[in-house]
Coordinates of C-alpha atoms in Angstrom, one line a residue:
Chain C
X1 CA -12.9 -10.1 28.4
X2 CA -15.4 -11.0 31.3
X3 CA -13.0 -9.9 34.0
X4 CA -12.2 -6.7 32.2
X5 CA -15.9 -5.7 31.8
X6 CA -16.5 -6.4 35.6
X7 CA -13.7 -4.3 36.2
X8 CA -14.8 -1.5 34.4
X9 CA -18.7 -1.9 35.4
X10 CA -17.5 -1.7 39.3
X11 CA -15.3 1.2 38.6
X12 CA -17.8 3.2 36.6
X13 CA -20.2 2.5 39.7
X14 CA -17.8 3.6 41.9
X15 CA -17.2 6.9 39.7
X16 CA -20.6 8.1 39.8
X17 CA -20.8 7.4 43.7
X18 CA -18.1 9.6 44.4
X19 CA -19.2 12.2 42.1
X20 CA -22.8 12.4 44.0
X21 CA -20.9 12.4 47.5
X22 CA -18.7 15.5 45.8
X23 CA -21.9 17.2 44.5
X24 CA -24.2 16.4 47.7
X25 CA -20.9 17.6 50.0
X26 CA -20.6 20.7 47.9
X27 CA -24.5 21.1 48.2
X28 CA -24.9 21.0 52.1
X29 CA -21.2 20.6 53.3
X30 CA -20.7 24.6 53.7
X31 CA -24.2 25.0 55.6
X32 CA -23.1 22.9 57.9
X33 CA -19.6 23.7 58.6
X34 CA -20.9 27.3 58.8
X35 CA -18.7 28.3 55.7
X36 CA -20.5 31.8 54.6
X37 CA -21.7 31.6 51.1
X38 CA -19.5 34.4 49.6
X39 CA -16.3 32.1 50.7
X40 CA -18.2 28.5 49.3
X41 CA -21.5 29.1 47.6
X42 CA -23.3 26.2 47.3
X43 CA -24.2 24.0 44.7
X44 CA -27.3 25.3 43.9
X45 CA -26.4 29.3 43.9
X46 CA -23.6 27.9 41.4
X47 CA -26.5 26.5 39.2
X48 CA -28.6 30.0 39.6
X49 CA -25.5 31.7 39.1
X50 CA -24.9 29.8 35.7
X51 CA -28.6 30.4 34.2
X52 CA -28.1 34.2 35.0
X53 CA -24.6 34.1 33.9
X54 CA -26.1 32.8 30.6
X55 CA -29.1 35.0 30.2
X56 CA -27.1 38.3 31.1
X57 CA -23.8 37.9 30.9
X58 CA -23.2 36.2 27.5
X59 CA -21.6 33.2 29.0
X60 CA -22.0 31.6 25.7
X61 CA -20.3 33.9 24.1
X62 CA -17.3 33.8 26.5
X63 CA -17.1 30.3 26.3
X64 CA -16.6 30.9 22.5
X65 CA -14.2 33.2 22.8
X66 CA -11.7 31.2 25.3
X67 CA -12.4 27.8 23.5
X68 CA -11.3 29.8 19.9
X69 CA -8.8 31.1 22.1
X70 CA -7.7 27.4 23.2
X71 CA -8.0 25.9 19.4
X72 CA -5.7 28.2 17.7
X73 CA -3.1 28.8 20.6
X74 CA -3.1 24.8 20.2
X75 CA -3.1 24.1 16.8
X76 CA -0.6 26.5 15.8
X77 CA 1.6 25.8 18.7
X78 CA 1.5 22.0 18.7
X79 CA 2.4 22.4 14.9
X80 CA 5.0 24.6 15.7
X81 CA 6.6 22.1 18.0
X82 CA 5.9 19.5 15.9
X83 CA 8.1 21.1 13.0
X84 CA 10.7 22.5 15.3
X85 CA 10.7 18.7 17.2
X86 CA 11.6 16.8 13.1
X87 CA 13.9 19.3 12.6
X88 CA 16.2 19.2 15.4
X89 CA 15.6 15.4 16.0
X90 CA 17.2 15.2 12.1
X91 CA 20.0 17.2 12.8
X92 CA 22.2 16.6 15.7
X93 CA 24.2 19.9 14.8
X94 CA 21.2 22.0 15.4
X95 CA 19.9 20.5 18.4
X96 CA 23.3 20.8 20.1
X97 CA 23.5 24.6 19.1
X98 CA 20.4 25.5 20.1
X99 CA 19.7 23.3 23.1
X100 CA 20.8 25.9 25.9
X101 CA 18.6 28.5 24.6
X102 CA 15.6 25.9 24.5
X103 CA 15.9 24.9 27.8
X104 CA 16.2 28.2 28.8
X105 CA 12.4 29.2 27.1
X106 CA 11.7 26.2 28.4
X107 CA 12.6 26.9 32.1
X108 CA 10.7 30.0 31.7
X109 CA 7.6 30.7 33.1
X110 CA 5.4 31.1 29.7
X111 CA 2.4 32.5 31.7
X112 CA 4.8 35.4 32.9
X113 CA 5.3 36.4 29.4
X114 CA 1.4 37.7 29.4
X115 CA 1.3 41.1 30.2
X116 CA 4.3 41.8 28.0
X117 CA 2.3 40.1 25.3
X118 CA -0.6 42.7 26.2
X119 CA 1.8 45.5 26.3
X120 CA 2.4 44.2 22.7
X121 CA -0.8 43.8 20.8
X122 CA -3.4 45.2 23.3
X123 CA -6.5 43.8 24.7
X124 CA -6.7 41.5 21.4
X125 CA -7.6 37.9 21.5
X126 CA -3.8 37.4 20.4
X127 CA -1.6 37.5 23.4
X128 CA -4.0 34.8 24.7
X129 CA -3.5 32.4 21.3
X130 CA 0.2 33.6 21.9
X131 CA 0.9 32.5 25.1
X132 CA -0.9 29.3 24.5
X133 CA 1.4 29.0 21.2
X134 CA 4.5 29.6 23.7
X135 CA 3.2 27.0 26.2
X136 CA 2.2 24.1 24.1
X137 CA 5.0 24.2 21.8
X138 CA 7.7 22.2 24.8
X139 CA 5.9 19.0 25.2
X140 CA 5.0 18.8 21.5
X141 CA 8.3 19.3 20.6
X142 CA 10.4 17.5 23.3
X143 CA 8.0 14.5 22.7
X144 CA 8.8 14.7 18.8
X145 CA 12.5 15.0 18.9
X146 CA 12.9 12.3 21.1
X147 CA 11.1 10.3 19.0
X148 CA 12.9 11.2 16.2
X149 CA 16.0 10.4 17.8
X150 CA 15.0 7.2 19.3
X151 CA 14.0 5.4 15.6
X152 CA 15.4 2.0 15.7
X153 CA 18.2 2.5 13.3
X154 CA 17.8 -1.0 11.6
X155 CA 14.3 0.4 10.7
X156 CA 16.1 3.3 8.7
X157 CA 18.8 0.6 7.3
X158 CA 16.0 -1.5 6.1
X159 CA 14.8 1.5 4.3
X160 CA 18.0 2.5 3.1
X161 CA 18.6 -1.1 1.9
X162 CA 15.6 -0.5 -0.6
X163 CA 17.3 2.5 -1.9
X164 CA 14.6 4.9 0.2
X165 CA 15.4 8.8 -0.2
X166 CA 15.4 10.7 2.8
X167 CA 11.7 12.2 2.6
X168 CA 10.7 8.4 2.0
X169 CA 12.7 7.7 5.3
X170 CA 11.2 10.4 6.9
X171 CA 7.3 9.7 5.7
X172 CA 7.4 6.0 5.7
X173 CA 9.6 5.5 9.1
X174 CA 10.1 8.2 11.0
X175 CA 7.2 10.4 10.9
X176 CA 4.8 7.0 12.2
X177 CA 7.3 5.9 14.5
X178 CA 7.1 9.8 16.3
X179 CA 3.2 9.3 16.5
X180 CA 2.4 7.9 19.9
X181 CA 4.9 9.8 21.4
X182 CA 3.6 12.6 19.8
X183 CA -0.4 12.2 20.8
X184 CA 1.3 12.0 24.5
X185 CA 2.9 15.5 23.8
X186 CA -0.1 16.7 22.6
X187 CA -2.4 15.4 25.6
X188 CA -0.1 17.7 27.8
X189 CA -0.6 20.5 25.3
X190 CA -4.2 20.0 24.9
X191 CA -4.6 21.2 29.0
X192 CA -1.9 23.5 29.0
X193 CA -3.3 25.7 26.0
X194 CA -6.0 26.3 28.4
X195 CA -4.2 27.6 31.2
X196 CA -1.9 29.9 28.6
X197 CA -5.1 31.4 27.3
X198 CA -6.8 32.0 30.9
X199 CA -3.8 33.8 32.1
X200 CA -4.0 36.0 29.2
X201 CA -7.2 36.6 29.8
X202 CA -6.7 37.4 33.3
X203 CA -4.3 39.7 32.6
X204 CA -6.4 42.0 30.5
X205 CA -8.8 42.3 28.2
X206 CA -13.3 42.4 28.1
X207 CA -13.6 39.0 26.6
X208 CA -13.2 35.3 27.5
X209 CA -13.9 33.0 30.4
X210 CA -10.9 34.3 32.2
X211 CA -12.3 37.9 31.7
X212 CA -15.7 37.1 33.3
X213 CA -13.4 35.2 36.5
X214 CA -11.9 38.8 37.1
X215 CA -15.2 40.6 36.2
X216 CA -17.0 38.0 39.2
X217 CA -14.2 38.9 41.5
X218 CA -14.8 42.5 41.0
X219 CA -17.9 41.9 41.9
X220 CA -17.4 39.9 45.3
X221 CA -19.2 37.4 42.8
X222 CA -18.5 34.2 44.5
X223 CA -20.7 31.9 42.3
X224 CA -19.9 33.7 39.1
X225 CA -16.2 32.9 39.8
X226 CA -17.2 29.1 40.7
X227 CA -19.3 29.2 37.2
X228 CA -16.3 30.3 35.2
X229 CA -14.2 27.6 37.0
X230 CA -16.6 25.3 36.0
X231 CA -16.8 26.1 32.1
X232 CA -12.5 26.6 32.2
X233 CA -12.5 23.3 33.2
X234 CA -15.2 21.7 30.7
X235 CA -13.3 23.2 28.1
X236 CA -10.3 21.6 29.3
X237 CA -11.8 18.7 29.2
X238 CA -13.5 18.8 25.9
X239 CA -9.9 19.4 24.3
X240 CA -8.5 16.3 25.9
X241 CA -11.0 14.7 25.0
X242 CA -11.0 16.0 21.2
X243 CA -7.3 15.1 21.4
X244 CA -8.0 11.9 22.6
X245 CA -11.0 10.6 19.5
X246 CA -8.1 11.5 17.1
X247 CA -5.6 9.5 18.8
X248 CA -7.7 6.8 19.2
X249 CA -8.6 7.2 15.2
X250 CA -4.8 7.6 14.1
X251 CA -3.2 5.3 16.4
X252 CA -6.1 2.3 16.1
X253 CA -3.5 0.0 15.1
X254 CA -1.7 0.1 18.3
X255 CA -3.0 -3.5 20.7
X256 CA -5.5 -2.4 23.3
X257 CA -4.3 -0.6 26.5
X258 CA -5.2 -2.4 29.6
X259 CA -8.2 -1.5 31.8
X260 CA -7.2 2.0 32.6
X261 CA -7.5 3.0 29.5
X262 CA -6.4 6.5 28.2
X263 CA -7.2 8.5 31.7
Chain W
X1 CA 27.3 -31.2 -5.2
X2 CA 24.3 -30.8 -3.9
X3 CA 21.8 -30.9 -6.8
X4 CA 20.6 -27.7 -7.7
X5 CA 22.5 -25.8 -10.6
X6 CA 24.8 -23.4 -9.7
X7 CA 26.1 -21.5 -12.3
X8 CA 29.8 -20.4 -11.9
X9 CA 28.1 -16.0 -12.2
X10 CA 29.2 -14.5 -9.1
X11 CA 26.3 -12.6 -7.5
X12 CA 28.4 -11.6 -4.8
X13 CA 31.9 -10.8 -4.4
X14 CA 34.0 -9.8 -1.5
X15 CA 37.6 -8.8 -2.6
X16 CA 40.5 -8.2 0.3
X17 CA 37.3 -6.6 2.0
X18 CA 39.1 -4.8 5.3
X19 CA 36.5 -3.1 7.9
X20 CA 38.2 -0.8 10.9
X21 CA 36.2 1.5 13.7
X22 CA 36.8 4.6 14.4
X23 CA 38.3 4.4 18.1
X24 CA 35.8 5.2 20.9
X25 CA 36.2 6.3 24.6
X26 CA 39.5 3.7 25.7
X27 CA 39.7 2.1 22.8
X28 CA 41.9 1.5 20.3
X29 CA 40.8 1.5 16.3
X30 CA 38.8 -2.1 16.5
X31 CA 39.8 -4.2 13.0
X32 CA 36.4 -5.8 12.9
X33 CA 37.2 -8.0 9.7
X34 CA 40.7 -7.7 7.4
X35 CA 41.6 -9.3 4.5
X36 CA 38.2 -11.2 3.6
X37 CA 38.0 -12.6 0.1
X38 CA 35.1 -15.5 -1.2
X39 CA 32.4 -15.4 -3.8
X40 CA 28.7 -16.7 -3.8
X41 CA 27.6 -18.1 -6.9
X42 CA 24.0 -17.8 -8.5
X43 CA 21.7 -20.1 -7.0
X44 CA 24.4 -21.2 -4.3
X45 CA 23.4 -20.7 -0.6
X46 CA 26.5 -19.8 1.9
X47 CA 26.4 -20.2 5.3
X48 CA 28.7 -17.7 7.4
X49 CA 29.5 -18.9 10.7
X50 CA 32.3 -17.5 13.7
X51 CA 32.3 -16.2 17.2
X52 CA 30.6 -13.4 18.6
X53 CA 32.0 -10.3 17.4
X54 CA 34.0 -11.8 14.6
X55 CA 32.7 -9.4 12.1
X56 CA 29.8 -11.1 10.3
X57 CA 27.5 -8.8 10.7
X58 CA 29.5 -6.2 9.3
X59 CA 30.2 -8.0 6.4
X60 CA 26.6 -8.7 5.9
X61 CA 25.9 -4.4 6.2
X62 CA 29.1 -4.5 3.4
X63 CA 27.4 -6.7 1.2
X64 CA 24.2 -4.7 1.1
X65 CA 25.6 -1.4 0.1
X66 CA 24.7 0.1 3.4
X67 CA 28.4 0.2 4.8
X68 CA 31.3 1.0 3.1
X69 CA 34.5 -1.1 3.5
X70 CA 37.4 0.6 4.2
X71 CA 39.4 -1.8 2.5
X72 CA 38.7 -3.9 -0.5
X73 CA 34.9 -4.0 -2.4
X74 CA 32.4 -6.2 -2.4
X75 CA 31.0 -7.1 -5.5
X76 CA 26.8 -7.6 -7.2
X77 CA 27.3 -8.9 -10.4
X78 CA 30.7 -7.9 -11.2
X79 CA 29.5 -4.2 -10.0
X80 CA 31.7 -2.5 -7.2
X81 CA 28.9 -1.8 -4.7
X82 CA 28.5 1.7 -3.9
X83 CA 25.1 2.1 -2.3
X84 CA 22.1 -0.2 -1.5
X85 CA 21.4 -2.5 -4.5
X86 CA 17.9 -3.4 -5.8
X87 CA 20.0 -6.8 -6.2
X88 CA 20.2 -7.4 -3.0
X89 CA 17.9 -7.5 -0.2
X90 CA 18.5 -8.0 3.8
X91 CA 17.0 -9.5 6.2
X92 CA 17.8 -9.2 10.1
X93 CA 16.7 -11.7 13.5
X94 CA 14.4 -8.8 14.4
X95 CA 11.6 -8.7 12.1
X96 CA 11.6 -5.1 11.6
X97 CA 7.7 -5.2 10.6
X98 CA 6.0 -1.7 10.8
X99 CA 3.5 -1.8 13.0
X100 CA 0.9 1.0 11.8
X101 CA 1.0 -1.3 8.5
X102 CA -1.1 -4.5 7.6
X103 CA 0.8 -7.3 6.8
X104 CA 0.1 -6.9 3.3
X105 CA 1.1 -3.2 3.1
X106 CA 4.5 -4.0 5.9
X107 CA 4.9 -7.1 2.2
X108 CA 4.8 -4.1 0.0
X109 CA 6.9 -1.3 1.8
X110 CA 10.2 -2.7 -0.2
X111 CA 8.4 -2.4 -3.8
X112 CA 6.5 0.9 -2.9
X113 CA 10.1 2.8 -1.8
X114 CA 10.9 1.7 -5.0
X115 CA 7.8 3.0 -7.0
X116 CA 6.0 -0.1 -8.1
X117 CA 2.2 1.1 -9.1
X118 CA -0.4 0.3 -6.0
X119 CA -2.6 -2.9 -8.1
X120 CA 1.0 -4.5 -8.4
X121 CA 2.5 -4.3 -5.5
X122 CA -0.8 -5.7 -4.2
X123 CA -1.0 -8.6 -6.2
X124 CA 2.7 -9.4 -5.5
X125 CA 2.0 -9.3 -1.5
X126 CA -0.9 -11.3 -2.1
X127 CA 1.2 -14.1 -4.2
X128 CA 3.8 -14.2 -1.6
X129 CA 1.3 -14.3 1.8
X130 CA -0.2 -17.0 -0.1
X131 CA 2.9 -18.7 -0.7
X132 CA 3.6 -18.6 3.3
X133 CA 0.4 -20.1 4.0
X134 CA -0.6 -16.0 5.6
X135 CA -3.3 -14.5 3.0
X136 CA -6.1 -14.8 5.5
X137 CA -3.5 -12.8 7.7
X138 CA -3.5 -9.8 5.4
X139 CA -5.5 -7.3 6.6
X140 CA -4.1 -8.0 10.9
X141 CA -1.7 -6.1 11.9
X142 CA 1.7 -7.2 13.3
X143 CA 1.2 -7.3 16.7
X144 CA -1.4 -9.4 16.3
X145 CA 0.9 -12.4 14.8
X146 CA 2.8 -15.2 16.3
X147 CA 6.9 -14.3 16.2
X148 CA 7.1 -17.3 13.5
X149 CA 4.8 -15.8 11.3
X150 CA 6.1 -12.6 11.7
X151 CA 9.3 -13.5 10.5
X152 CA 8.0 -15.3 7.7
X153 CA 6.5 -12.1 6.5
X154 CA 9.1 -10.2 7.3
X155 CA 10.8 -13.0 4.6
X156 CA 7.9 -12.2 2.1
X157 CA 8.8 -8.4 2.6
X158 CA 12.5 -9.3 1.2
X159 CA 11.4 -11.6 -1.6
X160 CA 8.7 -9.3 -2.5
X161 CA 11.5 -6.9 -3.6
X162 CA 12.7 -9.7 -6.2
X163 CA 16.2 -10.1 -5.2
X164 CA 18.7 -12.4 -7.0
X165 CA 20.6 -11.9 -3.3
X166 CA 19.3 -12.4 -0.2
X167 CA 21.4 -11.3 3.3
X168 CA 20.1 -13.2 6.3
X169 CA 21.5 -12.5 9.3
X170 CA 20.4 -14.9 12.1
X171 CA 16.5 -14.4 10.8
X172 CA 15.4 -17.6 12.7
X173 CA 17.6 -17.5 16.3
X174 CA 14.2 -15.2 17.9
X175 CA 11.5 -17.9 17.6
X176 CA 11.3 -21.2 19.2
X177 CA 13.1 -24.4 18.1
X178 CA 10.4 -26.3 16.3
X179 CA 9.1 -22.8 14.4
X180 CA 12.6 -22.3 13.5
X181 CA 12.4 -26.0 11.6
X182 CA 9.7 -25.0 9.6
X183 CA 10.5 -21.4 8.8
X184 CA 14.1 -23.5 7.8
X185 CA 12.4 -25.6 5.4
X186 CA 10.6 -23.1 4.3
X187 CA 13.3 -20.5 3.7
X188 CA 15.0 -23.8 1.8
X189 CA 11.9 -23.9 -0.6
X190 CA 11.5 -20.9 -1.3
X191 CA 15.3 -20.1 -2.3
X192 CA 15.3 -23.4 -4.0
X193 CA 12.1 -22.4 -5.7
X194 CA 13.4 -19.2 -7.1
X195 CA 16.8 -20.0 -7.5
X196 CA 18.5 -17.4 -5.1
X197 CA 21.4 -16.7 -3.9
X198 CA 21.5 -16.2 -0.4
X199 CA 24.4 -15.9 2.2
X200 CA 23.4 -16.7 5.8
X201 CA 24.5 -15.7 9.1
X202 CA 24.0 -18.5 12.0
X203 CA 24.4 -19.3 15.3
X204 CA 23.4 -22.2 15.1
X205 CA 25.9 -24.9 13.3
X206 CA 23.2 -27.9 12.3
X207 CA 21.3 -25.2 10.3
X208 CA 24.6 -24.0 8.2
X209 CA 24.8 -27.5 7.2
X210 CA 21.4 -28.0 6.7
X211 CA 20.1 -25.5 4.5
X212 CA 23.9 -24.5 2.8
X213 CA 25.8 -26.0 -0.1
X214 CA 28.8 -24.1 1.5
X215 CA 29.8 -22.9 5.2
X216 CA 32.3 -20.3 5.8
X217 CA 34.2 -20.7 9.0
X218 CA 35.5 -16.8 10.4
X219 CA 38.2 -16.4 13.4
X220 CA 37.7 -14.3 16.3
X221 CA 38.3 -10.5 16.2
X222 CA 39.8 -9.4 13.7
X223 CA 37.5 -11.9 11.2
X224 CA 39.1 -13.6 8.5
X225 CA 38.0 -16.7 6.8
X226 CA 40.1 -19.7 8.3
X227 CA 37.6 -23.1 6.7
X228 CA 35.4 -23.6 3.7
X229 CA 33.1 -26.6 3.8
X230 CA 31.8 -27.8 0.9
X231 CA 28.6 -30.0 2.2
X232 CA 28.2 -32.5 -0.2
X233 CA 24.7 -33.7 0.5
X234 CA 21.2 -34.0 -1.7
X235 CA 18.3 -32.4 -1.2
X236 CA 19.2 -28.6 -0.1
X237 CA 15.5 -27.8 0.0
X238 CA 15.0 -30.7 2.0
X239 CA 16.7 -29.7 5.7
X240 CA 14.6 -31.4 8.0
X241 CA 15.8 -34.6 5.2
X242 CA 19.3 -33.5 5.9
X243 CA 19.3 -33.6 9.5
X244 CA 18.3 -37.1 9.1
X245 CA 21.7 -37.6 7.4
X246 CA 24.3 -39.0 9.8
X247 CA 27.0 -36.9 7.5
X248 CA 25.5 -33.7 9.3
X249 CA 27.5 -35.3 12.7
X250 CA 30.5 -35.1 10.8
X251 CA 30.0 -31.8 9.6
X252 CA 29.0 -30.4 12.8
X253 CA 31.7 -31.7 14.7
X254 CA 34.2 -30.7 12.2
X255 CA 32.5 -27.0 12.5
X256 CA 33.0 -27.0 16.2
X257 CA 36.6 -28.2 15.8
X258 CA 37.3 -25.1 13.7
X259 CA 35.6 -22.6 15.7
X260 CA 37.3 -24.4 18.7
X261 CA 34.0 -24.4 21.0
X262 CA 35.5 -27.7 23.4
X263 CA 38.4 -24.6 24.3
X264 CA 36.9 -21.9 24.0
X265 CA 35.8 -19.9 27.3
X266 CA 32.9 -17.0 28.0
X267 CA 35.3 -14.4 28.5
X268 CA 37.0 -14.7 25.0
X269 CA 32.9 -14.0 23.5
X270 CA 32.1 -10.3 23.4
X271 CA 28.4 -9.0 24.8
X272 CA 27.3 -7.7 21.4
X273 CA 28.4 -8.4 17.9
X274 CA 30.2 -5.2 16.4
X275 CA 28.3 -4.6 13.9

């Protein structure tokens, strides 16, 4: 226990060094490399940037949209991949006929599917929860099925041996057995939905952090597009992280992971 | 005989019991056992010993219902087995524990499939830790257990389903030698105790002797039963007694005569058993 907390006290300290050297190099590094400030603003315009960004350009609000956005595109597709993942890992029959066209969705670029989307249902908020949908569903559901089909079978014989129906086999064995592998599926998903939902909002639309990125670029904003970066990437991270507490809740019985943690 | 009563009620029954494989990539249909006939009594413990890949295993997955023979029936209680049977309960070298589950709950999954009311299931789970010396244990999870007393609940889990037969296939050959004395003794108890009828698969020859009041001997691929020893010895619930006894010598070596070990070579054993 000793060495591990020394371990992790050095490594925080480390941590917040190199996050001073980024935000002090980020500060004064452009000045003095003669970078204009409409390439690199510095870190200070950034901060100005946000309070006006704030004050008059609802970046609240924004914020709101794209991280509703993120939630839904996330939840419904993680479910969806979720259902579609128990379903085929139960029946070799279907995965095998519909395999090809899986990995053919899957080899396609979701993002590209966008402005179709758009073309679809307008300048909504839905082709952005749609894209999402479309691009968290593969991990979530690979990570599933292979769970599914990777349940010891003496763990299903053991059930079967105390006369367990197939929903019991499929609540009591295989359903916990597919949860860690499922949490790593949904880690994955938990970024990507961001990414889905800022291409959508890229592509079109008046609302969302992706919308003020284009609306900043428009402007020959520099900072503005730095501040939307910024809060894309918070988000991001706040979803991991969200994704993360419930792991760590659902999956407490698992031993403790070594040092590095969950990161 | 050995003391205990055993009634002449077959428990279990294995009648002209024939088990083939469907043929895989270059290979023939594999005869795994053929022709295997033998009875367990109530309250008699039979050990089933043979070569890798003679089959045992499979007879074992026959007797609970979870494979069907393609030849011949086995038998609970005079009942052609076509399904798992509450009567009988299995229990494999891997401990199979559930590791999202306490130990009490991974005691009680048997008798919640099988729609026991939550307060007794509990109470059962808590008789049965208590038996194996593990009540303080609980509320930890698996993972946090030595691999003796995770077999021994993984033995709880089976009993707490109330058997009258118990399938063990090699459930002590994971842990160490001296565990494996104790969870022997304890396994010898227990059945004792209870008055179960249990048929054993083993490895190991001085434990057939030890714990059974009969050992089956079983041929190589395709498995058929070639010796019955009757060990006629006190104190069945006693094997760390026994294995003071110099008659286990004699039944050893007689055990190792039949299976042929001083001719035997590696390439005649197969990797895995079939089954």
């Amino acid at each position: 226990m000793n060495g591990r907390s020394v371990v992790m006290r050095r490594g925080l300290a480390a941590s917040v060094a190199l996050l001073l050297i980024f935000l002090a190099a980020w500060q004064w590094g452009p000045g003095l490399l003669g970078v204009p400030s409409f390439i690199v603003p510095s870190l200070s315009m950034v901060a100005v940037e946000f309070v006006h960004a704030w004050q008059v350009n609802h970046l609240l609000f924004h914020t709101s949209v794209t991280i509703a956005e993120v939630m839904a595109g996330f939840a419904l597709g993680s479910l969806l991949g979720a259902v579609v993942g128990y379903l085929l890992g139960m029946s070799p029959t279907a995965e095998f006929a519909l395999s090809p066209y899986i990995l053919a969705l899957q080899i396609a670029p979701k993002v590209a599917f966008a402005p179709l989307f758009i073309l679809w249902m307008g300048f909504t908020v839905y082709p952005k929860i749609l894209v999402a949908i479309l691009i968290v569903f593969f991990p979530v559901m690979v990570n599933v099925l292979t769970a599914v089909r990777n349940v010891d079978p003496d763990l299903i014989n053991l059930a079967r041996s105390f006369k367990a129906t197939r929903a019991q086999i499929f609540w009591k064995i295989e359903f916990p057995t597919s949860m860690p592998p499922m949490f790593a599926g949904l880690r994955i998903g938990s970024t990507l939905a961001v990414i889905g939902v800022v291409v959508g909002e890229l592509v079109g639309g008046n609302m969302g952090l992706g919308y003020l990125l284009t609306f900043g670029e428009g402007q020959a904003n520099t900072p503005m597009v730095f501040v939307s970066i910024v809060m894309l990437t918070a988000v991001g991270g706040l979803a991991y992280l969200a994704v993360i507490i419930v792991e760590r809740h659902i999956l407490h019985y698992l031993p403790a992971r070594g040092v590095r943690g969950d990161f | 005989m050995s003391g205990s009563p055993i009634s002449d009620v077959r428990r279990l029954e294995y009648r002209n019991v024939t088990m083939r494989f469907a043929p895989t990539r270059g290979r023939d249909v594999l005869t795994a056992v053929r022709g295997v006939s033998f009875s367990v009594r109530d309250g008699e413990v039979v050990s089933l010993i043979g070569p890798s890949g003679c089959g045992k295993s499979t007879l074992l997955s026959i007797g609970s219902g979870l494979t069907a023979p393609s030849e011949g029936e086995a038998c609970v209680d005079g009942a052609r087995l076509e399904g798992p049977n509450a009567e009988v309960a299995l229990m494999l070298q891997k401990d199979l524990l559930l590791p999202w589950r306490t130990v009490a709950e991974n005691v009680m999954l048997g008798v919640e499939i099988q729609g026991m009311p939550l307060p007794e299931r509990k109470q059962r789970a808590q008789e049965l830790l208590s038996n194996f010396n593990l009540a303080e244990f609980s509320n930890h999870y698996p993972h946090q257990l030595s691999g003796g007393m995770r077999q021994r609940v993984a033995l709880a889990r089976t009993l707490a389903v109330d058997p009258h037969v118990l399938l063990l296939d090699e459930p002590f050959s994971a842990v160490d030698a001296q565990t494996r004395i104790v969870l022997q003794r304890e396994l010898a108890q227990t059945l004792q105790r209870a008055g179960k009828t249990a048929l054993l698969i083993t490895h190991d020859l001085a434990e057939a002797v030890t714990l059974s009041d009969r050992v089956l001997v079983m041929s190589r691929r395709p498995g058929t039963i070639i010796d019955e020893i009757t060990i006629d010895m006190p104190q069945r619930d006693n094997p760390i007694a026994r294995r003071h006894d110099p008659k286990v010598n004699d039944y050893v070596a007689r055990l190792m005569d039949r299976l042929d070990i001083a001719h035997a070579s590696l390439d005649q054993v197969p990797a895995g058993d079939a089954a």
